[in-house]
Short mmCIF file of C-alpha atoms and ligand atoms in Angstrom, two decimals:
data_model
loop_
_atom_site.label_atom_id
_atom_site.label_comp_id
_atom_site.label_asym_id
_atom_site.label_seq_id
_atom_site.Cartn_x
_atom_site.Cartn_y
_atom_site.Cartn_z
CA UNK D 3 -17.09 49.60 71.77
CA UNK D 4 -13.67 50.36 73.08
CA UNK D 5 -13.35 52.11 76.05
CA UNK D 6 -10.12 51.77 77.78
CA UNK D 7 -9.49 55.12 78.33
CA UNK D 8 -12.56 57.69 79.27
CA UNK D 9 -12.46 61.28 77.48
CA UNK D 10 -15.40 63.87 78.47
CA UNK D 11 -15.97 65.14 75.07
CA UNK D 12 -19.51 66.31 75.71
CA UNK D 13 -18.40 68.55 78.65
CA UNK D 14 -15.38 70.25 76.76
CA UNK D 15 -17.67 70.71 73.82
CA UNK D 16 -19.91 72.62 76.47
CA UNK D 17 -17.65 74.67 77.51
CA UNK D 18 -15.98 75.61 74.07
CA UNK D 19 -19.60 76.62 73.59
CA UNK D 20 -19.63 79.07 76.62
CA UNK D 21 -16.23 80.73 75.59
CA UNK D 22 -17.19 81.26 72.28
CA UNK D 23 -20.24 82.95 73.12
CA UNK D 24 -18.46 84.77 75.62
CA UNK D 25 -15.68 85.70 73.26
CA UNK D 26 -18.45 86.88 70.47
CA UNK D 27 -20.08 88.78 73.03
CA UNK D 28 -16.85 91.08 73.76
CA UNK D 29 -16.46 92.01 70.17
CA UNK D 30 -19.41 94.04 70.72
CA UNK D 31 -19.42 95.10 74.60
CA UNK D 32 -17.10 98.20 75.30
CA UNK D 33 -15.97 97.01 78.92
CA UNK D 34 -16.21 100.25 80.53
CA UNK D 35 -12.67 101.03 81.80
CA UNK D 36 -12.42 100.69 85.85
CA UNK D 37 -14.23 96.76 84.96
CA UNK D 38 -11.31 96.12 82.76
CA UNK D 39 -8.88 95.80 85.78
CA UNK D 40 -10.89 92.45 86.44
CA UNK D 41 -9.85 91.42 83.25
CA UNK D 42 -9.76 87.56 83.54
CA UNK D 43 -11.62 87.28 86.75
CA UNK D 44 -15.11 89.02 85.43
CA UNK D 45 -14.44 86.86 82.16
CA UNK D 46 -13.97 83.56 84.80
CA UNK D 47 -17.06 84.65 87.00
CA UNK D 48 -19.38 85.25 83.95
CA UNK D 49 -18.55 81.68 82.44
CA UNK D 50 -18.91 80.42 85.45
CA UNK D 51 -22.29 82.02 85.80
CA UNK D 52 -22.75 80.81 82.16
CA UNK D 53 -22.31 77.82 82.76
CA UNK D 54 -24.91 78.01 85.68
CA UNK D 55 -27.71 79.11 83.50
CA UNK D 56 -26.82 76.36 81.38
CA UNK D 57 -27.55 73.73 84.03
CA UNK D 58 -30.16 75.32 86.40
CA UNK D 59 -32.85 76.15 82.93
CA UNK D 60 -35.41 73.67 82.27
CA UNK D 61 -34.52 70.83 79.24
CA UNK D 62 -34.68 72.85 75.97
CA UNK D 63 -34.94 70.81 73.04
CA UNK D 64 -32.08 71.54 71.96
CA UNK D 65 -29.78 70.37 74.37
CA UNK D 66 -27.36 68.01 73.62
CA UNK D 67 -29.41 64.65 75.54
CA UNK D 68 -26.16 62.93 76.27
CA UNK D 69 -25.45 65.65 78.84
CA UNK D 70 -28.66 64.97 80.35
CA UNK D 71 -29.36 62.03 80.13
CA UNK D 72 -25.64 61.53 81.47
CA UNK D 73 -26.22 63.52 84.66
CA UNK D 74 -28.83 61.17 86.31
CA UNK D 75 -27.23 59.34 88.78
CA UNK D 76 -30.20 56.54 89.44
CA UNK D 77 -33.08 54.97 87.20
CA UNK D 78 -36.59 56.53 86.74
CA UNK D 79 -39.44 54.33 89.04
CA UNK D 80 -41.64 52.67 86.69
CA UNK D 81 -42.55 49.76 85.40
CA UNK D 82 -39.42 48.45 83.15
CA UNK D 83 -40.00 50.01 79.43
CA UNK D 84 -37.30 50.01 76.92
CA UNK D 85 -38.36 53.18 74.61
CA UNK D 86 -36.71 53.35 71.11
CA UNK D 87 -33.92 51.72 69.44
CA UNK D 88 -30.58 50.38 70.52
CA UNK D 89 -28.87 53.43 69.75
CA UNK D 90 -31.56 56.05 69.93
CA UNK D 91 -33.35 55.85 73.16
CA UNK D 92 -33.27 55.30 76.68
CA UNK D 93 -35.76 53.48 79.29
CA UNK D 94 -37.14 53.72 82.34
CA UNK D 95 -37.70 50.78 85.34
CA UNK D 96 -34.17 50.15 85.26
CA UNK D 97 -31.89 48.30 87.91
CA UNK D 98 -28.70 47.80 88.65
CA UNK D 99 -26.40 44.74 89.19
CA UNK D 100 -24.30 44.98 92.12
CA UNK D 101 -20.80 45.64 92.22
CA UNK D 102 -20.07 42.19 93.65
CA UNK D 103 -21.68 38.86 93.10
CA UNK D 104 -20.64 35.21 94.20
CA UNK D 105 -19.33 34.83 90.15
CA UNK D 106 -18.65 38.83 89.10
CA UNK D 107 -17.49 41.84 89.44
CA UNK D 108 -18.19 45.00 87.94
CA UNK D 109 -15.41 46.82 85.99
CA UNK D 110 -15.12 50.91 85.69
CA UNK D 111 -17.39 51.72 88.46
CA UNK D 112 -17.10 55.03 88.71
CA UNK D 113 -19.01 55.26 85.10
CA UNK D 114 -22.30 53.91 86.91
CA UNK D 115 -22.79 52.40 83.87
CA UNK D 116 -24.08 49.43 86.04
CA UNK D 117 -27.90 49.79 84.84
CA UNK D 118 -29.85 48.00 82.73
CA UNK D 119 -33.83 46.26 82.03
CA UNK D 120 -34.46 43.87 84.60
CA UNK D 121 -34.24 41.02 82.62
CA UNK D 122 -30.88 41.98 80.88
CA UNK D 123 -29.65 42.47 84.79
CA UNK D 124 -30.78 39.15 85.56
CA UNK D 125 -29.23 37.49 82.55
CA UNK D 126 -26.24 38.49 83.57
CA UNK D 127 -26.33 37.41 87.07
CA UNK D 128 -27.54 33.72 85.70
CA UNK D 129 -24.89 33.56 82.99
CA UNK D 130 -22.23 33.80 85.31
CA UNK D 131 -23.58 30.66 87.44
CA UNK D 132 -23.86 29.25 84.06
CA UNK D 133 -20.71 30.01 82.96
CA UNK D 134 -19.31 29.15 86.29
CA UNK D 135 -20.71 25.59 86.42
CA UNK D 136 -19.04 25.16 82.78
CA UNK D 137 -15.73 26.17 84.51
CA UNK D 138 -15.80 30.01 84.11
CA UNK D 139 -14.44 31.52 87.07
CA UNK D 140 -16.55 34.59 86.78
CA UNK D 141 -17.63 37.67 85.21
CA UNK D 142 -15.87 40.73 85.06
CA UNK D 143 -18.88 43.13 83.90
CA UNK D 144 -18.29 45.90 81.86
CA UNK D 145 -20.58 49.26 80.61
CA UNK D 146 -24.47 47.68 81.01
CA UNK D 147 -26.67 51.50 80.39
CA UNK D 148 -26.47 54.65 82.03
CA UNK D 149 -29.73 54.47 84.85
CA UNK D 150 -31.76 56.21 82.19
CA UNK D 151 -30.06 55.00 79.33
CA UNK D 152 -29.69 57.32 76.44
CA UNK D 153 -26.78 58.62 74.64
CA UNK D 154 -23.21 58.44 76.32
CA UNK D 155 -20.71 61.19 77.14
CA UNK D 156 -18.49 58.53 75.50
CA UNK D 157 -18.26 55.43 74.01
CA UNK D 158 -21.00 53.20 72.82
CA UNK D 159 -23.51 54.01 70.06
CA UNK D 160 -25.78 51.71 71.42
CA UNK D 161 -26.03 50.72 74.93
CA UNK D 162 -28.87 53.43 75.19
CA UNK D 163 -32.37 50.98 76.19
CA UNK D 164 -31.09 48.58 78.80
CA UNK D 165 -30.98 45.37 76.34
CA UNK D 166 -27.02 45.78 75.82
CA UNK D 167 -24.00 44.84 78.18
CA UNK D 168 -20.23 44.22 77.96
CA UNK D 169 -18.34 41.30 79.29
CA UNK D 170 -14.87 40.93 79.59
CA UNK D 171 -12.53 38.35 77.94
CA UNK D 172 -10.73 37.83 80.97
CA UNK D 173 -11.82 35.63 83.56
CA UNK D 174 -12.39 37.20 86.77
CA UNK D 175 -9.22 36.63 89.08
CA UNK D 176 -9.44 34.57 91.73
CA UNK D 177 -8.93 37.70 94.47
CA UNK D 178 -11.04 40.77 94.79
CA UNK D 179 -10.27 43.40 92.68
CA UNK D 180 -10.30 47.10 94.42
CA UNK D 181 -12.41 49.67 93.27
CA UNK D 182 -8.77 51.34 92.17
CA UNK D 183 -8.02 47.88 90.44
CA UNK D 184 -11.82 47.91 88.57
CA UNK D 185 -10.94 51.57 87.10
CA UNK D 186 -7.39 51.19 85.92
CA UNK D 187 -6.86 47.46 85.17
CA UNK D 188 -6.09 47.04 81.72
CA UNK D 189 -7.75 44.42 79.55
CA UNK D 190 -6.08 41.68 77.53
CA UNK D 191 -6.62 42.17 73.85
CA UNK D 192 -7.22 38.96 72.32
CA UNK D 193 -6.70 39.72 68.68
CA UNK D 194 -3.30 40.51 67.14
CA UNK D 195 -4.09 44.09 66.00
CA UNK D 196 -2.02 43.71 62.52
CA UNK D 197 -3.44 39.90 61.54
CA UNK D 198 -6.77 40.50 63.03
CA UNK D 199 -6.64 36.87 64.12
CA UNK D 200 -6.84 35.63 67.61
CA UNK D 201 -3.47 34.85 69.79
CA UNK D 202 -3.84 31.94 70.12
CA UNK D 203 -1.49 31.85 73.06
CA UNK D 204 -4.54 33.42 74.63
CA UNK D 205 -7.69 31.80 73.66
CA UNK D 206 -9.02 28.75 75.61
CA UNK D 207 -11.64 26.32 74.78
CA UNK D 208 -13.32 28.47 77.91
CA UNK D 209 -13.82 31.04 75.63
CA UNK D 210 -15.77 29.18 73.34
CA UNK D 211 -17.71 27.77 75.89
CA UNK D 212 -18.72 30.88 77.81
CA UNK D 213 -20.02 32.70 74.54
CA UNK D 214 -21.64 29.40 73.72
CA UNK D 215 -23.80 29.41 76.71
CA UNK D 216 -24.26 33.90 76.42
CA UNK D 217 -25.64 32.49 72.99
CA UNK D 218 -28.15 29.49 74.37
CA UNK D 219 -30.31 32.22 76.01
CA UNK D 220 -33.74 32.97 74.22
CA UNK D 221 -33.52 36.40 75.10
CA UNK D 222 -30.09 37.04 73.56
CA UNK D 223 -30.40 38.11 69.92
CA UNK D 224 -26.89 39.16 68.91
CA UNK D 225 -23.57 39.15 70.24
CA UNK D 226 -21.22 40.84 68.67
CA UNK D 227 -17.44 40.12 68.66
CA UNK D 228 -14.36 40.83 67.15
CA UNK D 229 -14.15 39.21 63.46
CA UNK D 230 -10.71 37.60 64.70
CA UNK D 231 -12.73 35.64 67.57
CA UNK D 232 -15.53 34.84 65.13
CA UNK D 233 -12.92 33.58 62.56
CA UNK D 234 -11.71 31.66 65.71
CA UNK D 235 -15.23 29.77 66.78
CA UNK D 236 -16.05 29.04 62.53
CA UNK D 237 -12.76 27.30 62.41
CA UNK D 238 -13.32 25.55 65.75
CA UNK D 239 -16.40 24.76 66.63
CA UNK D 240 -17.20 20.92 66.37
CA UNK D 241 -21.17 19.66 66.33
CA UNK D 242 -23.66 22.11 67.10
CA UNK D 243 -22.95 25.02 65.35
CA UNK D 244 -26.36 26.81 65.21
CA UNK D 245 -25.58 29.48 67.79
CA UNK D 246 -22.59 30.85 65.72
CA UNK D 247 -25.67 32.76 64.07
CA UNK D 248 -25.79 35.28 67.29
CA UNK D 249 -22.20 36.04 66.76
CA UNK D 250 -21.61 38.56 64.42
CA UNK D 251 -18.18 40.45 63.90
CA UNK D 252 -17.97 44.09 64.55
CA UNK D 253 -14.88 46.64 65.45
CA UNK D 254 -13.49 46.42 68.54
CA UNK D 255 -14.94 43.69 70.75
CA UNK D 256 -11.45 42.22 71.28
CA UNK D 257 -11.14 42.07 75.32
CA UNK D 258 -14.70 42.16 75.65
CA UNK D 259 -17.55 40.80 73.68
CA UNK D 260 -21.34 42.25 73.75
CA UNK D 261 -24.80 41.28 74.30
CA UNK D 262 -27.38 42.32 73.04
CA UNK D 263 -31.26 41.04 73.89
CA UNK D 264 -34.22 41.43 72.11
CA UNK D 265 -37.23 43.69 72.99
CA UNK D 266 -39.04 42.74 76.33
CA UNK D 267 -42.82 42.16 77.13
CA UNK D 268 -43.91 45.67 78.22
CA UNK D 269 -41.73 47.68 75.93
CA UNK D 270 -44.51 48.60 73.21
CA UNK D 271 -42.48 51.59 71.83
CA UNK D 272 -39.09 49.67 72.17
CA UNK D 273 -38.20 48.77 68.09
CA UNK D 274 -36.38 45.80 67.28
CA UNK D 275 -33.53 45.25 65.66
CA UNK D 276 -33.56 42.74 61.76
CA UNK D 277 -33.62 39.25 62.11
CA UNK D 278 -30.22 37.64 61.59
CA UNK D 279 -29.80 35.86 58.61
CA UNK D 280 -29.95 31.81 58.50
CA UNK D 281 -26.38 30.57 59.08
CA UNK D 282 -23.02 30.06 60.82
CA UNK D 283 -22.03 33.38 59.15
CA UNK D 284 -18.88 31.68 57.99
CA UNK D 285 -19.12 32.62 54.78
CA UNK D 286 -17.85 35.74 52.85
CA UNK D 287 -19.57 38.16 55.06
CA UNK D 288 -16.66 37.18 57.36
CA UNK D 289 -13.85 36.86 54.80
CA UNK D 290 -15.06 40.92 54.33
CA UNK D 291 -12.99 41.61 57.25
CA UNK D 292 -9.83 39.69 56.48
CA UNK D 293 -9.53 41.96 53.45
CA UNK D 294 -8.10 45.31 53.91
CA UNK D 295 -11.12 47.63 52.92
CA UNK D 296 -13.08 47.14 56.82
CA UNK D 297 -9.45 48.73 58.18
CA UNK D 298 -8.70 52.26 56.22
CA UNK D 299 -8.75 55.08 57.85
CA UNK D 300 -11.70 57.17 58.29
CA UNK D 301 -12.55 59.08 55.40
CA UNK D 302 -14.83 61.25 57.04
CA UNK D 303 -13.19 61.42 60.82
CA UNK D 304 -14.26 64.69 61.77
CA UNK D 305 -18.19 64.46 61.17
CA UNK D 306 -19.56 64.56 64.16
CA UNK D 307 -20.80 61.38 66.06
CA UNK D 308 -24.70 60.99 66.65
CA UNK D 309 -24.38 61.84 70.14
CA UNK D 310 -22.83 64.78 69.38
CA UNK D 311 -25.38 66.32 67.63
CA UNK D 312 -28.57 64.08 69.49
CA UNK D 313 -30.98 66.23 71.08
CA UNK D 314 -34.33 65.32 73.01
CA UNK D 315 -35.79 66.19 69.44
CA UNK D 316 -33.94 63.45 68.34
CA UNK D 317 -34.99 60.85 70.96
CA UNK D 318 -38.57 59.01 71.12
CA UNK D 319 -41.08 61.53 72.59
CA UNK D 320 -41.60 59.49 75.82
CA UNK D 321 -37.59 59.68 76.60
CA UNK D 322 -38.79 63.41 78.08
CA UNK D 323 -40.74 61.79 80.85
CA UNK D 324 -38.13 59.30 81.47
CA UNK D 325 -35.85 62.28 81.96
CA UNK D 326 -38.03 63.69 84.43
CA UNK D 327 -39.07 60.32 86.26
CA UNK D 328 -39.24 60.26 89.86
CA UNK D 329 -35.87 58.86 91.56
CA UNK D 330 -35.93 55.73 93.39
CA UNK D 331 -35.17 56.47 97.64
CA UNK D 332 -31.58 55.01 96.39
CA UNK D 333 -29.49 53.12 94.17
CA UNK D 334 -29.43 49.73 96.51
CA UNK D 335 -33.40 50.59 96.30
CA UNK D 336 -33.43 49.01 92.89
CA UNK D 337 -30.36 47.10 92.96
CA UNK D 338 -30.83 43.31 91.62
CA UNK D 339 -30.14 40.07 93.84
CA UNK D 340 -31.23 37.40 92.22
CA UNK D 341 -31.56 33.97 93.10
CA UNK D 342 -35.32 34.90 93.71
CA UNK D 343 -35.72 38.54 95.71
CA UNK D 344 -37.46 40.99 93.78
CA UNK D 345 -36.25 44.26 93.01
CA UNK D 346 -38.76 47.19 91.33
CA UNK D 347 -40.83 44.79 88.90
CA UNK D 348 -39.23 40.83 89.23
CA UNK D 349 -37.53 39.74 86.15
CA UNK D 350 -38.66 36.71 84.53
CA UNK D 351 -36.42 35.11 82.06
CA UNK D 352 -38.67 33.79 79.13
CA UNK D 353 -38.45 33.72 75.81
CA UNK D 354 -39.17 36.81 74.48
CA UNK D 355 -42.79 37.98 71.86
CA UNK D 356 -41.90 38.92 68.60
CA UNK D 357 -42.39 42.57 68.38
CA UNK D 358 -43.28 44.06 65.24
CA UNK D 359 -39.93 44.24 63.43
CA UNK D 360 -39.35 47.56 62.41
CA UNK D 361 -36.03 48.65 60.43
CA UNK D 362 -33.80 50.66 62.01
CA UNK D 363 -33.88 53.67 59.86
CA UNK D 364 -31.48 55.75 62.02
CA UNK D 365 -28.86 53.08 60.57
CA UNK D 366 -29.97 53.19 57.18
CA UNK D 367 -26.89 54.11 55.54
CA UNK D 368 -24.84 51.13 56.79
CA UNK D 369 -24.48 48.86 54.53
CA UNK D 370 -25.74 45.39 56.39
CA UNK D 371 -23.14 43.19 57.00
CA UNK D 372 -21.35 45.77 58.59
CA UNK D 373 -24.29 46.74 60.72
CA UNK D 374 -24.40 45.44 64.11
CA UNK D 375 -28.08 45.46 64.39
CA UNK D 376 -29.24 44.37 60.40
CA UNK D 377 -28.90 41.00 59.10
CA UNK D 378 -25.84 39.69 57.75
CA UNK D 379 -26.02 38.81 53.91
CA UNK D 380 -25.11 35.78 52.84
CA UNK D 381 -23.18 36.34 49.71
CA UNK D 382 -21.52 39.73 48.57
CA UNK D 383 -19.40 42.44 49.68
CA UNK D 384 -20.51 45.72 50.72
CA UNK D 385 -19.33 48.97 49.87
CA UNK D 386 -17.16 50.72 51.57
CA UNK D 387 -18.76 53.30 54.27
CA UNK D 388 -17.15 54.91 57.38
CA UNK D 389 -17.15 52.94 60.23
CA UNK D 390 -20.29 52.95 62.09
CA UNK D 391 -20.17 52.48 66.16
CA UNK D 392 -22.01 49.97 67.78
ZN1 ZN Z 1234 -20.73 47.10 73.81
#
């Protein structure tokens, strides 16, 4: 997803929610009179107190979970379990990649969106030695998962079990970057926004190579990228040519691109996404997106997104407990090395079971090729639908 720019939507939703109760309220309270000099102040005090209630009473079911699953600062201790789907659940065991490796860096770190399953933590670290050795300079890491996962104040649809992770287009400069640098530097958008094709002033056979090698990973199912760049590697791409099956186009995804790895021993309740379907996906599930119908406008741009309306009720029962999972002693408590030191459970990179493939019925009323978690067809053009997230 794009997230340049952070918004707290959740938070001024919350407290639109406090003043209109408050406001209701006074339609039917007569303020006796020597209270009324207070005016604004009593009216400050008792949102304020409000707003206190709010936080300090025990999860109801029907708050919103991307407020609380937003306010843990570190991951719950257990053994690593994603619970749920991509975009509807959360998962516990996490651990986070540190801020600074030998090859990468992590961007926006005041989001603490640093977090993820073990092994999607240690894919990351061993892709950029990967990607380094095939002249890479490094990674510059984007949003992973919240410690908990779950819905997102903002951004992301999915993101929410620990199996997702955004990496930068841009190769990581050759100085370190300040935190100030991490939160405000602005990405390089690959893709002219009007053509939808890549600049090609920009792209570098480095490109190709470092999503080839994200793609030769067992683990990784799907990454998803702008159709511009995918248009880009069809057209280019000489000899092998069976990994252009993990990338799939999607909105957005034009400075970064995403990915996404497939349930992990140990998740039982974690549900996996389709199977992608056999091919480069060069066909006419890409041409889709060079036609104008991918690009209106939203018909529909004021119904509410799912994590504005996602409750607990909404998430997999077990999300609860990871809510109210112990915290580790500290965040550098289950912060991941690599190159061999443990951290909570040690992540093994291996190719993953196949888990019993469930469909995603939360994203039911995509149509498929414009899903970023179904299969893409092979022949056919969808309907139109409003755009989904990712
Ligand atoms: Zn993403």
């Amino acid at each position: 997803m794009k997230t340049l720019k952070r918004s707290l939507p959740g938070r001024t939703l919350l407290l639109k929610r406090v003043a209109t109760r408050f406001r209701s309220l006074s339609v039917h309270v007569v303020v006796p009179k020597p209270l009324r000099t207070f005016g604004r102040h009593a009216l400050a005090a008792l949102a304020v107190l409000a707003i206190a209630g709010l936080a300090a009473r025990p999860a109801a079911a029907e708050e919103l979970a991307k407020n609380l699953f937003g306010a843990k600062k570190l991951p719950a201790v257990a053994a690593p379990q994603s619970i749920g789907f991509y975009s509807k659940g959360c998962f516990a065991g996490g651990v986070a990649i540190p801020l600074d490796g030998p090859k990468w860096e992590v961007m926006r770190p005041s989001r603490n969106r640093r977090w993820g399953h073990p092994t999607m933590i240690a894919l990351i670290e061993k892709l950029s030695r990967d990607a380094a050795a095939d002249g890479w300079p490094g990674l510059l890491v984007g949003d992973i998962s919240q410690p908990r996962g779950g819905p997102m104040l903002s951004g992301h649809a999915s993101h929410q079990i620990g199996l997702d992770a955004d990496i930068w287009l841009t190769p990581m400069p050759d100085r370190k970057l300040s935190l100030e640098q991490r939160e405000n530097m602005s990405a390089t958008l690959l893709v002219d926004e009007k053509t939808h094709l890549v600049k090609d002033a920009l792209w570098v056979p480095a490109h190709m190579r470092l999503l080839k090698r994200a793609a030769s990973y067992a683990e990784v199912e799907r990454i998803l990228v702008n159709p511009g760049i995918k248009k880009k590697l069809c057209d280019t791409v000489k000899g092998d040519r069976a990994w252009l099956r993990k990338v799939r186009p999607f909105w957005g995804h034009d400075y970064h691109f995403h990915i996404r790895i497939g349930c992990q021993p140990g998740s039982p309740n974690c549900k996996a996404q389709e199977n992608t379907a056999p091919g480069d996906g060069c066909d006419q599930s890409l041409a889709w997106w060079f036609t104008e119908e991918p690009w209106r406008p939203n018909k529909n741009p004021d119904r509410p997104k799912a994590r504005d309306v996602m409750t607990m009720a909404s998430l997999p029962a077990a999300c609860q407990a990871v809510l109210d999972g112990p915290d580790p002693a500290s965040a550098e408590a289950v912060t991941y090395y690599g190159d061999g030191v443990p951290v909570a459970a040690a992540p093994v990179l291996m190719t993953a079971p196949a888990p019993a493939r469930a469909s995603a019925s939360g994203e039911a009323a995509l149509p498929a090729s414009v899903n970023a978690f179904a299969a893409t067809p092979e022949i056919g053009i969808p309907l139109p639908r409003p755009r989904p997230g990712n």
